[in-house]
CSV table of C-alpha atoms and ligand atoms in Angstrom, one decimal:
chain,number,residue,atom,x,y,z
A,1,MET,CA,-28.8,-16.3,-22.0
A,2,VAL,CA,-26.1,-13.7,-21.9
A,3,HIS,CA,-24.1,-13.3,-18.7
A,4,ALA,CA,-22.2,-10.2,-18.0
A,5,PRO,CA,-18.5,-11.0,-17.9
A,6,ALA,CA,-17.1,-11.4,-14.4
A,7,PRO,CA,-15.0,-8.3,-13.5
A,8,PRO,CA,-11.3,-9.0,-13.7
A,9,PRO,CA,-9.8,-9.8,-10.3
A,10,PRO,CA,-7.9,-6.9,-8.7
A,11,TYR,CA,-4.1,-7.0,-9.3
A,12,ILE,CA,-3.4,-7.1,-5.5
A,13,HIS,CA,-6.0,-8.9,-3.4
A,14,CYS,CA,-5.6,-9.4,0.3
A,15,GLU,CA,-8.3,-11.0,2.3
A,16,ASP,CA,-8.4,-11.5,6.1
A,17,LEU,CA,-4.6,-11.4,6.1
A,18,PHE,CA,-2.7,-12.0,9.3
A,19,LYS,CA,0.9,-11.6,10.3
A,20,ILE,CA,2.0,-12.7,13.7
A,21,TYR,CA,5.6,-12.1,14.8
A,22,LYS,CA,6.6,-14.6,17.4
A,23,SER,CA,9.6,-14.4,19.7
A,24,ASP,CA,10.4,-16.6,22.8
A,25,ASP,CA,7.7,-15.2,25.1
A,26,LEU,CA,5.9,-12.6,22.9
A,27,GLU,CA,3.5,-12.6,20.0
A,28,VAL,CA,2.8,-9.4,18.1
A,29,VAL,CA,-0.2,-9.5,15.8
A,30,ALA,CA,1.0,-6.9,13.2
A,31,LEU,CA,-1.8,-7.6,10.7
A,32,ARG,CA,-5.2,-8.8,12.0
A,33,GLY,CA,-7.6,-9.6,9.2
A,34,LEU,CA,-6.5,-7.0,6.6
A,35,ASP,CA,-8.5,-6.6,3.4
A,36,LEU,CA,-7.1,-4.7,0.4
A,37,ARG,CA,-7.7,-4.5,-3.3
A,38,VAL,CA,-5.5,-2.6,-5.7
A,39,GLU,CA,-6.3,-2.4,-9.4
A,40,ARG,CA,-3.6,-2.8,-12.1
A,41,GLY,CA,-2.1,0.5,-13.0
A,42,GLU,CA,-3.5,2.3,-9.9
A,43,MET,CA,-1.4,4.7,-7.9
A,44,MET,CA,-2.5,4.6,-4.2
A,45,ALA,CA,-1.3,5.5,-0.8
A,46,ILE,CA,-1.5,3.8,2.6
A,47,VAL,CA,-1.5,5.9,5.7
A,48,GLY,CA,-1.8,5.1,9.4
A,49,ALA,CA,-0.3,5.7,12.8
A,50,SER,CA,3.1,4.3,13.6
A,51,GLY,CA,2.7,0.6,14.5
A,52,SER,CA,-0.5,0.1,12.5
A,53,GLY,CA,1.2,-2.5,10.2
A,54,LYS,CA,2.0,-0.5,7.1
A,55,SER,CA,5.6,-1.7,6.7
A,56,THR,CA,4.5,-5.3,7.6
A,57,LEU,CA,2.0,-5.2,4.7
A,58,LEU,CA,4.5,-3.7,2.3
A,59,ASN,CA,7.2,-6.2,3.2
A,60,ILE,CA,4.7,-9.0,2.6
A,61,LEU,CA,3.7,-7.5,-0.8
A,62,ALA,CA,7.4,-7.3,-1.7
A,63,GLY,CA,7.9,-10.9,-0.9
A,64,LEU,CA,10.4,-10.0,1.8
A,65,ASP,CA,8.3,-11.5,4.6
A,66,GLN,CA,5.6,-14.2,4.6
A,67,PRO,CA,2.1,-13.8,6.0
A,68,SER,CA,0.8,-16.1,8.8
A,69,ALA,CA,-2.7,-16.7,7.5
A,70,GLY,CA,-5.3,-15.4,5.2
A,71,ARG,CA,-5.3,-14.9,1.4
A,72,ILE,CA,-3.0,-12.7,-0.7
A,73,ARG,CA,-2.6,-12.7,-4.4
A,74,VAL,CA,-0.5,-10.4,-6.6
A,75,GLY,CA,-1.2,-11.0,-10.3
A,76,ASP,CA,-1.3,-14.7,-10.7
A,77,ARG,CA,0.9,-15.4,-7.7
A,78,ASP,CA,-0.3,-16.7,-4.3
A,79,LEU,CA,2.1,-15.1,-1.8
A,80,LEU,CA,0.9,-17.3,1.1
A,81,THR,CA,1.9,-20.6,-0.5
A,82,MET,CA,4.7,-19.5,-2.8
A,83,ARG,CA,7.9,-21.6,-2.5
A,84,GLU,CA,11.2,-20.0,-1.6
A,85,GLU,CA,12.7,-20.2,-5.1
A,86,ASP,CA,9.5,-18.6,-6.6
A,87,LEU,CA,9.7,-15.9,-4.0
A,88,VAL,CA,13.2,-15.0,-5.2
A,89,ASP,CA,11.9,-14.7,-8.7
A,90,TYR,CA,9.0,-12.7,-7.6
A,91,ARG,CA,11.3,-10.3,-5.7
A,92,ARG,CA,13.5,-9.8,-8.7
A,93,ARG,CA,11.0,-9.6,-11.5
A,94,ASP,CA,7.7,-8.7,-10.1
A,95,VAL,CA,8.3,-5.9,-7.6
A,96,GLY,CA,10.5,-2.9,-7.2
A,97,PHE,CA,11.0,-1.6,-3.6
A,98,ILE,CA,12.0,1.8,-2.2
A,99,TRP,CA,12.9,2.2,1.4
A,100,GLN,CA,12.7,5.4,3.4
A,101,GLN,CA,16.3,5.3,4.4
A,102,THR,CA,18.1,6.6,1.3
A,103,GLY,CA,21.2,4.7,2.3
A,104,ARG,CA,19.4,1.3,2.2
A,105,ASN,CA,18.4,1.5,-1.4
A,106,LEU,CA,21.8,1.8,-3.0
A,107,ILE,CA,25.2,0.0,-2.8
A,108,PRO,CA,27.6,2.6,-1.4
A,109,TYR,CA,30.7,1.8,-3.4
A,110,LEU,CA,29.0,1.7,-6.8
A,111,GLY,CA,28.1,4.7,-9.0
A,112,ALA,CA,24.5,5.5,-10.0
A,113,LEU,CA,24.7,3.7,-13.3
A,114,GLU,CA,26.3,0.6,-11.8
A,115,ASN,CA,23.6,0.5,-9.1
A,116,ILE,CA,20.9,0.4,-11.7
A,117,GLU,CA,22.7,-2.4,-13.5
A,118,VAL,CA,22.9,-4.7,-10.4
A,119,PRO,CA,19.3,-6.1,-10.5
A,120,MET,CA,19.7,-6.8,-14.2
A,121,ALA,CA,23.0,-8.6,-13.6
A,122,LEU,CA,21.3,-10.8,-11.0
A,123,GLU,CA,18.6,-11.6,-13.5
A,124,GLY,CA,21.2,-12.6,-16.1
A,125,VAL,CA,20.5,-9.7,-18.5
A,126,PRO,CA,23.4,-9.4,-21.0
A,127,ARG,CA,25.8,-6.6,-20.0
A,128,LYS,CA,25.3,-4.6,-23.1
A,129,VAL,CA,21.5,-4.7,-22.8
A,130,ALA,CA,21.7,-3.8,-19.1
A,131,ARG,CA,24.0,-0.9,-19.8
A,132,GLU,CA,21.6,0.5,-22.4
A,133,ARG,CA,18.6,0.1,-20.2
A,134,ALA,CA,20.4,1.6,-17.2
A,135,LEU,CA,21.4,4.7,-19.3
A,136,ALA,CA,17.7,5.0,-20.4
A,137,LEU,CA,16.5,4.8,-16.8
A,138,LEU,CA,19.0,7.3,-15.6
A,139,ASP,CA,17.8,9.6,-18.3
A,140,GLN,CA,14.1,9.0,-17.3
A,141,VAL,CA,14.9,10.0,-13.7
A,142,GLY,CA,16.8,13.0,-14.9
A,143,LEU,CA,20.3,12.1,-13.7
A,144,SER,CA,22.3,11.3,-16.8
A,145,SER,CA,24.9,13.8,-15.7
A,146,LYS,CA,25.5,11.9,-12.4
A,147,ARG,CA,26.1,8.4,-13.9
A,148,LYS,CA,29.4,7.9,-12.1
A,149,ASN,CA,28.4,9.5,-8.8
A,150,ARG,CA,28.3,7.2,-5.7
A,151,PRO,CA,25.4,7.6,-3.3
A,152,THR,CA,27.5,9.9,-1.0
A,153,GLU,CA,28.0,12.2,-3.9
A,154,LEU,CA,24.3,12.5,-4.5
A,155,SER,CA,21.7,14.5,-2.6
A,156,GLY,CA,18.9,12.7,-0.7
A,157,GLY,CA,16.4,13.4,-3.5
A,158,GLU,CA,18.9,12.3,-6.2
A,159,GLN,CA,19.5,9.1,-4.2
A,160,GLN,CA,15.8,8.3,-4.1
A,161,ARG,CA,15.5,9.0,-7.9
A,162,VAL,CA,18.3,6.5,-8.5
A,163,ALA,CA,16.6,4.1,-6.1
A,164,ILE,CA,13.4,4.4,-8.3
A,165,ALA,CA,15.5,3.5,-11.4
A,166,VAL,CA,17.0,0.5,-9.5
A,167,ALA,CA,13.6,-0.6,-8.5
A,168,LEU,CA,12.3,-0.4,-12.1
A,169,ALA,CA,15.4,-1.9,-13.7
A,170,ASN,CA,13.8,-5.3,-14.4
A,171,GLN,CA,10.6,-3.6,-15.5
A,172,PRO,CA,8.4,-5.0,-12.6
A,173,PRO,CA,4.7,-4.4,-12.9
A,174,LEU,CA,4.6,-3.2,-9.2
A,175,LEU,CA,6.4,-0.5,-7.4
A,176,LEU,CA,6.3,-0.4,-3.6
A,177,ALA,CA,7.6,2.5,-1.6
A,178,ASP,CA,7.8,2.7,2.2
A,179,GLU,CA,7.8,6.4,3.2
A,180,PRO,CA,10.0,7.2,0.2
A,181,THR,CA,10.1,10.9,0.9
A,182,GLY,CA,10.3,10.7,4.7
A,183,GLU,CA,13.8,12.0,4.9
A,184,LEU,CA,13.5,14.7,2.2
A,185,ASP,CA,12.5,18.3,2.4
A,186,SER,CA,9.2,19.2,0.8
A,187,ALA,CA,10.5,20.5,-2.5
A,188,THR,CA,12.7,17.4,-3.0
A,189,ALA,CA,9.9,15.2,-1.9
A,190,ASP,CA,7.7,16.7,-4.5
A,191,GLU,CA,10.2,16.0,-7.3
A,192,VAL,CA,10.5,12.3,-6.2
A,193,PHE,CA,6.7,11.9,-6.0
A,194,ALA,CA,6.3,13.7,-9.4
A,195,LEU,CA,8.7,11.1,-10.9
A,196,MET,CA,6.7,8.2,-9.6
A,197,GLU,CA,3.5,9.8,-10.8
A,198,ARG,CA,5.0,10.2,-14.3
A,199,LEU,CA,6.3,6.7,-14.4
A,200,ASN,CA,2.9,5.4,-13.3
A,201,ARG,CA,1.2,7.3,-16.1
A,202,GLU,CA,3.7,6.5,-18.8
A,203,THR,CA,4.4,2.8,-18.1
A,204,GLY,CA,1.3,1.7,-16.2
A,205,VAL,CA,3.3,0.4,-13.3
A,206,THR,CA,1.1,-0.1,-10.2
A,207,VAL,CA,2.3,2.1,-7.4
A,208,VAL,CA,1.6,1.6,-3.6
A,209,ILE,CA,3.2,4.2,-1.4
A,210,VAL,CA,3.2,4.2,2.4
A,211,THR,CA,3.4,7.9,3.4
A,212,HIS,CA,2.6,10.6,5.9
A,213,ASP,CA,3.1,13.2,3.3
A,214,ARG,CA,-0.1,15.3,2.9
A,215,GLU,CA,1.0,16.5,-0.5
A,216,ILE,CA,1.2,12.9,-1.7
A,217,THR,CA,-2.1,11.8,-0.2
A,218,ARG,CA,-3.8,14.8,-1.9
A,219,ARG,CA,-2.4,13.7,-5.3
A,220,VAL,CA,-3.0,9.9,-5.5
A,221,ASP,CA,-6.3,8.3,-6.8
A,222,ARG,CA,-7.0,6.6,-3.5
A,223,VAL,CA,-5.8,6.7,0.1
A,224,VAL,CA,-6.4,3.7,2.4
A,225,ALA,CA,-6.0,4.2,6.1
A,226,MET,CA,-4.8,1.4,8.4
A,227,ARG,CA,-5.5,1.0,12.1
A,228,ASP,CA,-4.4,-1.8,14.3
A,229,GLY,CA,-3.4,-4.1,11.5
A,230,ARG,CA,-6.5,-3.6,9.4
A,231,THR,CA,-7.7,-1.2,6.7
A,232,SER,CA,-10.1,1.1,8.3
A,233,THR,CA,-11.1,3.9,5.9
A,234,GLU,CA,-10.7,4.7,2.3
A,235,ILE,CA,-10.6,8.1,0.6
A,236,VAL,CA,-11.5,8.1,-3.1
A,237,ARG,CA,-11.0,11.0,-5.3
A,238,ARG,CA,-13.6,11.3,-8.1
A,239,VAL,CA,-13.1,13.7,-10.9
A,240,GLN,CA,-16.1,15.8,-11.6
A,241,PHE,CA,-16.8,16.7,-15.1
A,242,ALA,CA,-18.8,19.6,-16.7
A,243,ARG,CA,-19.3,22.8,-14.7
A,244,ASP,CA,-18.1,21.6,-11.3
A,245,GLU,CA,-14.4,21.3,-12.1
A,246,GLY,CA,-12.0,19.7,-9.7
A,247,ALA,CA,-12.0,16.6,-7.6
A,248,ARG,CA,-14.6,15.5,-5.1
A,249,VAL,CA,-13.3,13.7,-2.2
A,250,GLU,CA,-15.3,10.9,-0.6
A,251,GLU,CA,-14.4,9.0,2.5
A,252,PHE,CA,-15.6,5.5,3.1
A,253,ALA,CA,-15.3,3.0,5.9
A,254,VAL,CA,-14.0,-0.4,4.9
A,255,VAL,CA,-16.3,-3.3,5.5
A,256,ASP,CA,-14.6,-6.6,5.3
A,257,ARG,CA,-16.0,-10.0,4.2
A,258,SER,CA,-17.0,-10.9,7.7
A,259,GLY,CA,-18.9,-7.6,8.0
A,260,ARG,CA,-16.4,-6.0,10.4
A,261,LEU,CA,-16.0,-2.3,10.3
A,262,GLN,CA,-13.8,0.0,12.4
A,263,ILE,CA,-15.5,2.8,14.2
A,264,PRO,CA,-13.1,5.7,15.0
A,265,ARG,CA,-12.0,5.9,18.6
A,266,GLU,CA,-13.3,9.5,18.9
A,267,TYR,CA,-16.8,8.3,17.9
A,268,LEU,CA,-16.8,5.5,20.5
A,269,ASP,CA,-15.5,7.9,23.2
A,270,ALA,CA,-18.1,10.6,22.3
A,271,LEU,CA,-20.9,8.1,22.7
A,272,ASP,CA,-19.3,6.2,25.6
A,273,ILE,CA,-19.5,2.9,23.7
A,274,ASP,CA,-17.3,0.3,25.3
A,275,ARG,CA,-17.0,-3.4,24.2
A,276,ARG,CA,-20.7,-3.8,23.2
A,277,ALA,CA,-23.1,-1.7,21.3
A,278,ARG,CA,-26.6,-1.9,19.9
A,279,VAL,CA,-26.7,-2.3,16.2
A,280,SER,CA,-29.9,-2.0,14.2
A,281,ILE,CA,-31.1,-1.3,10.7
A,282,GLU,CA,-33.0,1.9,10.3
A,283,GLY,CA,-34.5,2.2,6.8
A,284,ASP,CA,-31.4,2.9,4.6
A,285,ARG,CA,-28.8,3.0,7.4
A,286,VAL,CA,-27.3,1.0,10.2
A,287,GLU,CA,-27.3,2.5,13.6
A,288,VAL,CA,-24.8,1.8,16.3
A,289,ARG,CA,-25.8,3.0,19.8
A,290,PRO,CA,-24.4,2.7,23.3
A,291,GLU,CA,-25.5,-0.5,25.1
A,292,LYS,CA,-27.2,1.6,27.8
A,293,THR,CA,-29.6,3.3,25.4
A,294,GLN,CA,-33.2,2.4,26.1
A,295,THR,CA,-35.5,1.9,23.2
A,296,PRO,CA,-38.6,0.2,24.6
A,297,GLU,CA,-40.6,0.2,21.3
A,298,ARG,CA,-37.9,-1.4,19.4
A,299,ASP,CA,-37.2,-4.0,22.1
A,300,GLU,CA,-40.9,-4.8,22.0
A,301,LYS,CA,-40.7,-5.4,18.3
A,302,TRP,CA,-37.9,-8.0,18.8
A,303,ARG,CA,-39.7,-9.8,21.6
A,304,ARG,CA,-42.7,-10.5,19.4
B,1,ADP,P1,4.2,0.7,10.7
B,1,ADP,O1,5.0,0.6,9.5
B,1,ADP,O2,2.7,1.1,10.4
B,1,ADP,O3,4.7,1.7,11.7
B,1,ADP,P2,5.0,-2.0,11.4
B,1,ADP,O4,4.4,-2.8,10.3
B,1,ADP,O5,6.4,-1.7,11.3
B,1,ADP,O6,4.1,-0.7,11.5
B,1,ADP,O7,4.7,-2.7,12.8
B,1,ADP,C1,3.4,-3.2,13.2
B,1,ADP,C2,3.6,-4.0,14.5
B,1,ADP,O8,4.4,-5.1,14.3
B,1,ADP,C3,4.3,-3.1,15.6
B,1,ADP,O9,3.7,-3.4,16.8
B,1,ADP,C4,5.7,-3.6,15.5
B,1,ADP,O10,6.3,-3.4,16.7
B,1,ADP,C5,5.5,-5.0,15.2
B,1,ADP,N1,6.7,-5.6,14.4
B,1,ADP,C6,7.1,-5.2,13.1
B,1,ADP,N2,8.1,-5.9,12.7
B,1,ADP,C7,8.4,-6.8,13.7
B,1,ADP,C8,9.3,-7.9,13.8
B,1,ADP,N3,10.2,-8.2,12.9
B,1,ADP,N4,9.3,-8.6,15.0
B,1,ADP,C9,8.4,-8.4,15.9
B,1,ADP,N5,7.5,-7.4,15.9
B,1,ADP,C10,7.4,-6.6,14.8
B,2,MG,MG1,6.8,1.5,8.9
């Protein structure tokens, strides 16, 4: 008998992920059962209201913070059980990270080229090799002429482009960016995004961007929305071939392993659904109705 080969596991796989921040008298549940899959080489965006857990998720993916419970794998690493020394390796080799605050990405007293050399020095890359690679990266981000400039001598967009070069210095397979264009004007934001897009295409680096930028969410393959510490909806762009040129956009609700699904607040308000609802299967769909709805025939069916 011939079995179809199992599909390869996703590059990033989070299942029922929890993050609880505890202080003396307070617990904040920042992630509550989050599911997420990202394929290798994908370029996707995460959106969601402030406080929905986007930065928490990105910090965990970056190995900067550890989750409280659930499952999370990136490549062949298990981020939940990883030991501290492996986390250090993971942070240095496996991920590049870009913060929104341009000032946070670069060391202020070093020039652009030296900034790009730092992660390689920490990894023990020989000086000469590091210098060559830093020069090549600076060229890739279009800033060869600014090699000696310190961060304060660069514009916001230039700083973010250097930050991308720093993030990619050790050739990590994953690039994470938390609102990387949040402090930039739209033309500059566009340049920074176009650079990430090109690097994704040319090197196959997987890119996850947290963003509010409409221009970015229009241009990535997939947008996942977060709400209250979970992924709620997913927008997938499918390219149409033949006559119907252009991209078709489809929006899906995320259904997790336990069958949970988030219903937008507006829908609940519109139907006055509160705490409990009637859920039934109707042919090819599932209906969710207010508890108060009377459906005698159907209740009859269940009683039998
Ligand atoms: P977002 O990036 O979507 O705005 P965050 O991940 O920053 O959301 O925050 C999610 C929730 O976790 C918020 O309620 C926030 O106040 C809380 N939170 C984030 N970081 C911490 C922390 N270090 N300690 C306590 N609570 C935190
Ligand atoms: Mg945030």
